PDB file of C-alpha atoms in Angstrom:
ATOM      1  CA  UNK B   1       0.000   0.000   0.000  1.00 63.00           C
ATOM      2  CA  UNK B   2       1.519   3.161  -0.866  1.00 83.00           C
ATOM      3  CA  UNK B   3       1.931   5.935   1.821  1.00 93.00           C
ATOM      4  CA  UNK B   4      -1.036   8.624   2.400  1.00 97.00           C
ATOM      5  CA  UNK B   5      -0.582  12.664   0.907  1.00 98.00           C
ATOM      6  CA  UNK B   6      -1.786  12.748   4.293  1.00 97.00           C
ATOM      7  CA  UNK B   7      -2.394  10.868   7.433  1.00 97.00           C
ATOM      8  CA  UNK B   8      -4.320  13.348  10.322  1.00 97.00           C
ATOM      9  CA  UNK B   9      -4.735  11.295  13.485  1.00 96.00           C
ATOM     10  CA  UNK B  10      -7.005  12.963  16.742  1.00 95.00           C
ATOM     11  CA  UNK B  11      -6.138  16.307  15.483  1.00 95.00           C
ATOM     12  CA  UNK B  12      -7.657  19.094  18.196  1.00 93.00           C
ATOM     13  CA  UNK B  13      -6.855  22.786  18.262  1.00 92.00           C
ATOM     14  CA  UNK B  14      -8.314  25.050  20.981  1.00 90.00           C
ATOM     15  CA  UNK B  15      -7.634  28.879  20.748  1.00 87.00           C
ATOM     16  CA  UNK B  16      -7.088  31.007  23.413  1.00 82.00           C
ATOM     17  CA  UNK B  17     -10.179  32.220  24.636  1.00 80.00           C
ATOM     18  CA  UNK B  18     -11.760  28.921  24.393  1.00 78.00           C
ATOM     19  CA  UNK B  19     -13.018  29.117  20.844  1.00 84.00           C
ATOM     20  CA  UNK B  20     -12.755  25.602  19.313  1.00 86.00           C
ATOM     21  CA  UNK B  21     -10.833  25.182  15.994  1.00 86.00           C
ATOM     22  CA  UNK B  22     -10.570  21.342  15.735  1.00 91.00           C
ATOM     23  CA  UNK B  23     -12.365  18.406  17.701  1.00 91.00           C
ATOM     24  CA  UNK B  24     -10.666  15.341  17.008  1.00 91.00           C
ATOM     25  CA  UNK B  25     -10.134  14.881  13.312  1.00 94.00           C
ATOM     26  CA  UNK B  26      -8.746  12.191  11.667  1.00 96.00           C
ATOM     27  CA  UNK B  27      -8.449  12.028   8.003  1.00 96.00           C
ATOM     28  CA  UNK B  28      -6.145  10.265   5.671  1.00 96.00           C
ATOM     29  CA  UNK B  29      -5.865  11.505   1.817  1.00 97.00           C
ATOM     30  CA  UNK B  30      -4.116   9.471  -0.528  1.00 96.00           C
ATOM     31  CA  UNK B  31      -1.428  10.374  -2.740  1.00 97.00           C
ATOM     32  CA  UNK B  32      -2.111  11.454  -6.533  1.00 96.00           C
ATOM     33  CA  UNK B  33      -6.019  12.947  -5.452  1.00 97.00           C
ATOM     34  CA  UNK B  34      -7.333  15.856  -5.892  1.00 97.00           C
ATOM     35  CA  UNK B  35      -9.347  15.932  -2.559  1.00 97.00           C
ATOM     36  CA  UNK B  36     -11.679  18.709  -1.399  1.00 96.00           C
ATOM     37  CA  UNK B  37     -12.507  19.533   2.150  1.00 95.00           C
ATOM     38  CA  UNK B  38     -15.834  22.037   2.547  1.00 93.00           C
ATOM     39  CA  UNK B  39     -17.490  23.463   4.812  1.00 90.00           C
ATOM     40  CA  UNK B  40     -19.052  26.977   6.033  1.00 87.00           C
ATOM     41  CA  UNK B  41     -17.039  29.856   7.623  1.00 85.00           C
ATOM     42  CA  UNK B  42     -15.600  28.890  10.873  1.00 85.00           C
ATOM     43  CA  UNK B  43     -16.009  25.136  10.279  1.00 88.00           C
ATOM     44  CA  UNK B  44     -12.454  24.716  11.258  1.00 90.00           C
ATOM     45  CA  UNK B  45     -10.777  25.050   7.141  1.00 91.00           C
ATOM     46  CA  UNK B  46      -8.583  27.004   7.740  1.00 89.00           C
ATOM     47  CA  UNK B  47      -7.402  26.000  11.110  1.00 91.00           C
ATOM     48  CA  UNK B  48      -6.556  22.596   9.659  1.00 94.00           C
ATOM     49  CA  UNK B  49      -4.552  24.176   6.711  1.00 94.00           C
ATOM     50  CA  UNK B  50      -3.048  26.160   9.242  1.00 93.00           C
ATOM     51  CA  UNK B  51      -1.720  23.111  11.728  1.00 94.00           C
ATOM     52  CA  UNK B  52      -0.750  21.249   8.115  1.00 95.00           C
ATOM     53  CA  UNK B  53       1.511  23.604   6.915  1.00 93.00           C
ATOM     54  CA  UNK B  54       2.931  24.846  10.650  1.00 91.00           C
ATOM     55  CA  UNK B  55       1.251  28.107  10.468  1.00 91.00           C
ATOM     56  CA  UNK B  56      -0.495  27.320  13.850  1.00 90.00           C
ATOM     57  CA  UNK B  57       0.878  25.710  16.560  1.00 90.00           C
ATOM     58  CA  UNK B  58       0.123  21.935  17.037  1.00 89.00           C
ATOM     59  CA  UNK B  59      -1.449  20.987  20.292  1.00 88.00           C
ATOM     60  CA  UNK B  60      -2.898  17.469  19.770  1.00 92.00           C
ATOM     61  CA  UNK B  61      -2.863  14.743  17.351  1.00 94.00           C
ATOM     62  CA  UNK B  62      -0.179  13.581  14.702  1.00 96.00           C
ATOM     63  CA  UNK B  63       0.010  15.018  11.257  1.00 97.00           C
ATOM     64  CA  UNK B  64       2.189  12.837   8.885  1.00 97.00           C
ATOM     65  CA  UNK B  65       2.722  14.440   5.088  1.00 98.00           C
ATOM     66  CA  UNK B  66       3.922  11.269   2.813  1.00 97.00           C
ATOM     67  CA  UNK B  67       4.962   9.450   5.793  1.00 96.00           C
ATOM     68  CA  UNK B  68       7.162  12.131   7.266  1.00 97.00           C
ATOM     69  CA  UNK B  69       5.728  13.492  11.263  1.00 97.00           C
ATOM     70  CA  UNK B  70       5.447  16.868  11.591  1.00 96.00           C
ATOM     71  CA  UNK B  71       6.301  16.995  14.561  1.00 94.00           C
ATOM     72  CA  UNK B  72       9.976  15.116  14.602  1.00 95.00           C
ATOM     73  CA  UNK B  73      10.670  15.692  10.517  1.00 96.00           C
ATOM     74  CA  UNK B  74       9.145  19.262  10.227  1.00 94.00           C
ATOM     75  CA  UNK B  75      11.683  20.469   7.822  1.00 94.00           C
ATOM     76  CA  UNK B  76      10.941  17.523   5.328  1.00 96.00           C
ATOM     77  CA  UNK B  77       7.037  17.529   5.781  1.00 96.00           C
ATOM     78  CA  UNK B  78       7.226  21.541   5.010  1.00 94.00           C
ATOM     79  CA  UNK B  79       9.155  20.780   1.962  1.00 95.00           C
ATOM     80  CA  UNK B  80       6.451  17.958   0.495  1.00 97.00           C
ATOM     81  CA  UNK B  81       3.900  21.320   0.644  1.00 97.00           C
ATOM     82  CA  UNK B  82       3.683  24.329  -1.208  1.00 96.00           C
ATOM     83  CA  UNK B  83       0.638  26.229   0.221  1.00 96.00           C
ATOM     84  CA  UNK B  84      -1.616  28.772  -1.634  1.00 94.00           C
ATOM     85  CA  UNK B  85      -3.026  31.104   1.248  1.00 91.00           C
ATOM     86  CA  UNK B  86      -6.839  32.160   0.791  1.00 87.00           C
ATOM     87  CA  UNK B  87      -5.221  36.307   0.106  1.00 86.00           C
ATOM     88  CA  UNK B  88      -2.662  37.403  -1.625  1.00 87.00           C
ATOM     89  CA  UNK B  89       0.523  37.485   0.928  1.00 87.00           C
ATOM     90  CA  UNK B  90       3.468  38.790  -1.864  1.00 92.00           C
ATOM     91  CA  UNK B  91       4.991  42.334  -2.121  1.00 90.00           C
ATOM     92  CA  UNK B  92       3.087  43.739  -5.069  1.00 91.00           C
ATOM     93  CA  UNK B  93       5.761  45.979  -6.280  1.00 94.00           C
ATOM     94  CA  UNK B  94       8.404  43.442  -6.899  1.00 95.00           C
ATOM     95  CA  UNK B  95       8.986  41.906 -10.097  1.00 96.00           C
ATOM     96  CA  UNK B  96       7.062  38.281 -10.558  1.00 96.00           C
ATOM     97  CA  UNK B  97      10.495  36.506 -11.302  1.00 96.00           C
ATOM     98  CA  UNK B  98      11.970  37.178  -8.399  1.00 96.00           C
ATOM     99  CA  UNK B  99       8.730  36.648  -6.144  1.00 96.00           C
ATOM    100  CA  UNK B 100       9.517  33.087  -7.044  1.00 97.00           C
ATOM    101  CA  UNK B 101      12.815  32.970  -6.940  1.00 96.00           C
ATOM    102  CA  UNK B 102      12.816  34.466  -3.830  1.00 95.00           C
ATOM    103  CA  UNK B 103      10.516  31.163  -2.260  1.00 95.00           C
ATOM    104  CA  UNK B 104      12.841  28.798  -4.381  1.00 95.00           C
ATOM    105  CA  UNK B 105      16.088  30.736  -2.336  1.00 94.00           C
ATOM    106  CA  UNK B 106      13.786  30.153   1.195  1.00 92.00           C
ATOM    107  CA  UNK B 107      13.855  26.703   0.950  1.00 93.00           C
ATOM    108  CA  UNK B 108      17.062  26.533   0.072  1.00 92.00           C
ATOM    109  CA  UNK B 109      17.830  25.894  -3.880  1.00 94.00           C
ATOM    110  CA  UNK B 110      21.128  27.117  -5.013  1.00 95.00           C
ATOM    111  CA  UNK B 111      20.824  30.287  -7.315  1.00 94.00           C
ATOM    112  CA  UNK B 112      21.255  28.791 -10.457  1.00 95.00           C
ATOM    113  CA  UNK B 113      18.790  25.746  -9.389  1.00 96.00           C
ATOM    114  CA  UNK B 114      16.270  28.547  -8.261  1.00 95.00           C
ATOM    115  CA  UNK B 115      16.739  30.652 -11.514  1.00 95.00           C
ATOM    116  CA  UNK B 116      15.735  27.297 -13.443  1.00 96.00           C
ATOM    117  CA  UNK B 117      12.820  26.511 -11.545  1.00 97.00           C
ATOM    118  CA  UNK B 118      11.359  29.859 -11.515  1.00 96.00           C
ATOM    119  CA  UNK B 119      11.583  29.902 -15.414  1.00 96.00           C
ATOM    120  CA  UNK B 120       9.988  26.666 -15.269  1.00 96.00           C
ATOM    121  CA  UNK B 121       7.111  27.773 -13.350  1.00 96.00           C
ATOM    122  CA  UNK B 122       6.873  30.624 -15.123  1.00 96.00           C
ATOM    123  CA  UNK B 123       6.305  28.837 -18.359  1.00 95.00           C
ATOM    124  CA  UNK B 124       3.925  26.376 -16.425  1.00 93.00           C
ATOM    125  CA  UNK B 125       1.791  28.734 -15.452  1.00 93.00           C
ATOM    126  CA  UNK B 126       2.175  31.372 -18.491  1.00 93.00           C
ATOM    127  CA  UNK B 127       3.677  33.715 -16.680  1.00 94.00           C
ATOM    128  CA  UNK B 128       6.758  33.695 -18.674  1.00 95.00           C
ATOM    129  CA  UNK B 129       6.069  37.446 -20.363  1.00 95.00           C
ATOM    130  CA  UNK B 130       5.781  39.163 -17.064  1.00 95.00           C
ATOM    131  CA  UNK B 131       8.436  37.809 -15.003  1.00 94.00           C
ATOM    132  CA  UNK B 132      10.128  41.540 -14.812  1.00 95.00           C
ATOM    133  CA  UNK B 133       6.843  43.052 -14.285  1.00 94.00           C
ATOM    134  CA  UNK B 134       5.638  44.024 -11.008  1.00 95.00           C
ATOM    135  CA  UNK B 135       3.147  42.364  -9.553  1.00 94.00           C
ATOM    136  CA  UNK B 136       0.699  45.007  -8.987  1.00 93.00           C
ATOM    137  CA  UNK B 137      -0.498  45.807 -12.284  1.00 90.00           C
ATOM    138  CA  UNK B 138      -1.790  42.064 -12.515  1.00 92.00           C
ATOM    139  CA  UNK B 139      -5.187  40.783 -12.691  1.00 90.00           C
ATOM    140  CA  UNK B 140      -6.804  38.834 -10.245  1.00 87.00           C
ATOM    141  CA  UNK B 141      -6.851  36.052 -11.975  1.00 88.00           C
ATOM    142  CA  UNK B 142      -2.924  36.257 -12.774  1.00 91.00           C
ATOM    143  CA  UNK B 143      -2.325  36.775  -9.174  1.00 92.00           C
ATOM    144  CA  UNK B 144      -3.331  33.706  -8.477  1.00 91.00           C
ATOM    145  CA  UNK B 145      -1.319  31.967 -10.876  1.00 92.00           C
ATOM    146  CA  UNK B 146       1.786  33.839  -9.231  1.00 95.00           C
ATOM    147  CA  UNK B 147       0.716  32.611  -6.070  1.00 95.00           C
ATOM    148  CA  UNK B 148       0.085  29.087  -7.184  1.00 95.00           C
ATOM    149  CA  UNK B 149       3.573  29.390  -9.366  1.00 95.00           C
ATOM    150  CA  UNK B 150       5.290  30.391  -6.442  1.00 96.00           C
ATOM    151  CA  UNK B 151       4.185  27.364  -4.479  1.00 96.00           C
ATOM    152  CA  UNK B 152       4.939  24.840  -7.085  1.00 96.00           C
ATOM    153  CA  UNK B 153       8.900  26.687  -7.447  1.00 96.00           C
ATOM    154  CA  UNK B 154      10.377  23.899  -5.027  1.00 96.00           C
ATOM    155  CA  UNK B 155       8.503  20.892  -6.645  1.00 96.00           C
ATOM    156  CA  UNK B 156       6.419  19.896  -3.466  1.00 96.00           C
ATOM    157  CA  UNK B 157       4.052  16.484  -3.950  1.00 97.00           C
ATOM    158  CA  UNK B 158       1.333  18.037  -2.496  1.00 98.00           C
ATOM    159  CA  UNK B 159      -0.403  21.385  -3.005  1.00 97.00           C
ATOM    160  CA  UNK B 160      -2.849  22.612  -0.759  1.00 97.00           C
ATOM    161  CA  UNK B 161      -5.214  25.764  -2.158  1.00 95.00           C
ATOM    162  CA  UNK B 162      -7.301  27.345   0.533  1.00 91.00           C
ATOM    163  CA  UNK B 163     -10.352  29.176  -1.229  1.00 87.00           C
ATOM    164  CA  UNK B 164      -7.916  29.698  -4.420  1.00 85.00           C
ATOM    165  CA  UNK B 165     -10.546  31.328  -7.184  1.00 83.00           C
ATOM    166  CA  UNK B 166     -12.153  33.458  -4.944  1.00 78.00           C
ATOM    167  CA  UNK B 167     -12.342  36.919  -5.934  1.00 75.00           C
ATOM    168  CA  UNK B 168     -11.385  36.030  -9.603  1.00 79.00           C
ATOM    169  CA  UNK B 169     -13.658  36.051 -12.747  1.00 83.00           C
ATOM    170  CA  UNK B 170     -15.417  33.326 -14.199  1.00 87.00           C
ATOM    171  CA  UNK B 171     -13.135  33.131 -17.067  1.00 87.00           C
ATOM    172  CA  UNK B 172     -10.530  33.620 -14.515  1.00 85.00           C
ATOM    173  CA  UNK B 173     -11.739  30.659 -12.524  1.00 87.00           C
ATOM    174  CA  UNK B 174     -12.632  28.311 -15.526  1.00 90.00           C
ATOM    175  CA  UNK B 175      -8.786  28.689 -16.680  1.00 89.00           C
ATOM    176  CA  UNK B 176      -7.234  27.975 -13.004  1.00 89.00           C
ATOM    177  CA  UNK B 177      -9.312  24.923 -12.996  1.00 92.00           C
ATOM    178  CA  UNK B 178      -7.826  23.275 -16.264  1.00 93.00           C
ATOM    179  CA  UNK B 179      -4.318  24.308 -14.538  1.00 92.00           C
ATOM    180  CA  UNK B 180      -5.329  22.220 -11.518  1.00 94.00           C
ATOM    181  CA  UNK B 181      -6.632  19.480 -13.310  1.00 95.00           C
ATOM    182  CA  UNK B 182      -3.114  19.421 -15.193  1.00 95.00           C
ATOM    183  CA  UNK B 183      -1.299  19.895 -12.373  1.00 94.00           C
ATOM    184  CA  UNK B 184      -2.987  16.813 -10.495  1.00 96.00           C
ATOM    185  CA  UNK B 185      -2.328  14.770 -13.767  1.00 96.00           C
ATOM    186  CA  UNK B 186       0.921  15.106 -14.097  1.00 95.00           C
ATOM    187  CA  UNK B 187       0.821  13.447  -9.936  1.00 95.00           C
ATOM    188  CA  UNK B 188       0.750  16.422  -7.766  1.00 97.00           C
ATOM    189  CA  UNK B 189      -1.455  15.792  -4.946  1.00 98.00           C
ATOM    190  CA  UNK B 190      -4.194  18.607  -4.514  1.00 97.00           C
ATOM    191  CA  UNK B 191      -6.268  19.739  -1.297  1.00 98.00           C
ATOM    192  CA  UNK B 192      -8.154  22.306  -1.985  1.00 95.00           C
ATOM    193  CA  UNK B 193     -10.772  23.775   0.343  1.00 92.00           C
ATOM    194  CA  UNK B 194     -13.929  25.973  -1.376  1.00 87.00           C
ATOM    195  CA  UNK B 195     -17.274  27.469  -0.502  1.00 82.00           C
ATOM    196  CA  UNK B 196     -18.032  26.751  -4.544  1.00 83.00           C
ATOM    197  CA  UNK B 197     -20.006  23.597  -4.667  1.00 86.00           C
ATOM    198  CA  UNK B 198     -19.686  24.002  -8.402  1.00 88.00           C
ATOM    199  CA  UNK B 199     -15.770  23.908  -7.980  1.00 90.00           C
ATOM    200  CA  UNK B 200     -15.535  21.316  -6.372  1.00 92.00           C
ATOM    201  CA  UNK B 201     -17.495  18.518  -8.361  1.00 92.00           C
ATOM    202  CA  UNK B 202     -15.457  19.600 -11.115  1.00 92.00           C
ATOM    203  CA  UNK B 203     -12.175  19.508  -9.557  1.00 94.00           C
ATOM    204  CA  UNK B 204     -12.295  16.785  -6.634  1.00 96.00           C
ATOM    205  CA  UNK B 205     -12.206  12.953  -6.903  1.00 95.00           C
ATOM    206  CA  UNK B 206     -13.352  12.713  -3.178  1.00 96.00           C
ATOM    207  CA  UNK B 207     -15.019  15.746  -0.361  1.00 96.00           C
ATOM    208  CA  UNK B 208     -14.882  15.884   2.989  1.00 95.00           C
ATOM    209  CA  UNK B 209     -17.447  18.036   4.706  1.00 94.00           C
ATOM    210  CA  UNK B 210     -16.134  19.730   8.072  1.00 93.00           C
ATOM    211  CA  UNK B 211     -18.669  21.401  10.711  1.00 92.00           C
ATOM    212  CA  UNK B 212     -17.918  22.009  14.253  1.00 91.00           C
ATOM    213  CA  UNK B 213     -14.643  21.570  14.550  1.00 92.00           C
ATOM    214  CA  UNK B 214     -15.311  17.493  12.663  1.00 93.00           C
ATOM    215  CA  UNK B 215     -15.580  15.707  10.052  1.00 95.00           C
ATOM    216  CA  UNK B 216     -18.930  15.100   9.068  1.00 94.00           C
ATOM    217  CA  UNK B 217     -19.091  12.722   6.199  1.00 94.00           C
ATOM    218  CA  UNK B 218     -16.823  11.653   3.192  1.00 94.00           C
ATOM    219  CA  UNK B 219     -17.099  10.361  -0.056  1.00 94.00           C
ATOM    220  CA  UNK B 220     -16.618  10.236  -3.653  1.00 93.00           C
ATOM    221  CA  UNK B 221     -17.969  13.204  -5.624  1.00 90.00           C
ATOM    222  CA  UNK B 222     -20.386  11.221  -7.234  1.00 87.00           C
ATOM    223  CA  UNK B 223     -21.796  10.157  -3.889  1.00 86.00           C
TER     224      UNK B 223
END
């Protein structure tokens, strides 16, 4: 059997206050799926993104990210994720090239490595004929490819898009959505988390609905 994207066992997460994030969740997504977790605001989303990808301290449970525990390998699970963050968290008035390269230089590829990888990406994600321009004068809908471009720059296994179309046009949204399909083709897993019921029977190949804190129910799309 080959080892989960992800393996979540008895996760909780309890914020100061007393206001419950997560309430025991345990959820295992396999490698190569494009898997979509909904569920209204305050559900406990983005909490869940947030203890994956060590933006929020870990209090409970065990998180493994293709086999590797956050907790004792943190360096190695971080480097299996590149994370696209619900809003747009670059400096707008740099140039998009070296928005990437600057990621692919934070986890730790030489220059020439990162200057590679950053044209790749760029070409991925048709980007290519704006790498010197700045940022800011980009749509919404090529924002998003920046941000997704950026993740991808250190070739993680599994990308994890939290709300990544909102805000964006439909044609906007219809053209991120072949890139994800592409992207989960060529064996990237994908978690992706979405109020867009539409989005997500397009996109996902199995849903997890999260209220409370908990899982809820699971299944195919389909089902």
């Amino acid at each position: 059997m080959s080892v989960p994207a992800i393996a979540i066992e008895a996760l909780a997460k309890r914020y100061s206050g007393g206001r419950l994030g997560l309430d025991g969740v345990d959820l295992t997504i396999p490698a190569g799926s494009f898997f979509g977790l909904l569920g209204p605001n305050g559900a406990g989303k983005t909490t869940l993104i947030g203890l994956l990808t060590s933006l929020v301290r870990m209090e409970q449970g065990r998180i493994r990210v293709f086999g590797h525990d956050l907790a004792r390998e943190p360096v190695a699970a971080r480097r299996c994720i590149g994370l696209v963050p619900q809003e747009v968290n670059f400096n707008s008035f740099e140039p998009v090239g070296e928005i990437i390269a600057s990621q692919a230089a934070y986890y730790g590829l030489s220059p020439r490595r990162a200057r590679e990888r950053t044209n790749v990406v760029l070409e991925l994600l048709g980007l290519s004929d704006r790498a010197r321009q700045t940022a800011w004068g980009l749509s919404g809908g090529f924002k998003r490819r920046l941000m997704i471009a950026r993740a991808l720059v250190h070739e993680p296994q599994l990308l994890v898009l939290d709300e990544p179309t909102a805000g964006v046009d439909v044609e906007a949204r219809h053209a991120l959505w072949a890139l994800l399909r592409e992207l989960n083709d060529s064996g990237i897993t994908v978690l992706l988390t979405t109020h867009y019921l539409e989005e997500a029977e397009q996109l996902c190949d199995e849903l997890a609905f999260i209220q409370g804190g908990a899982i809820i129910d699971r299944g195919s799309t389909g089902e």
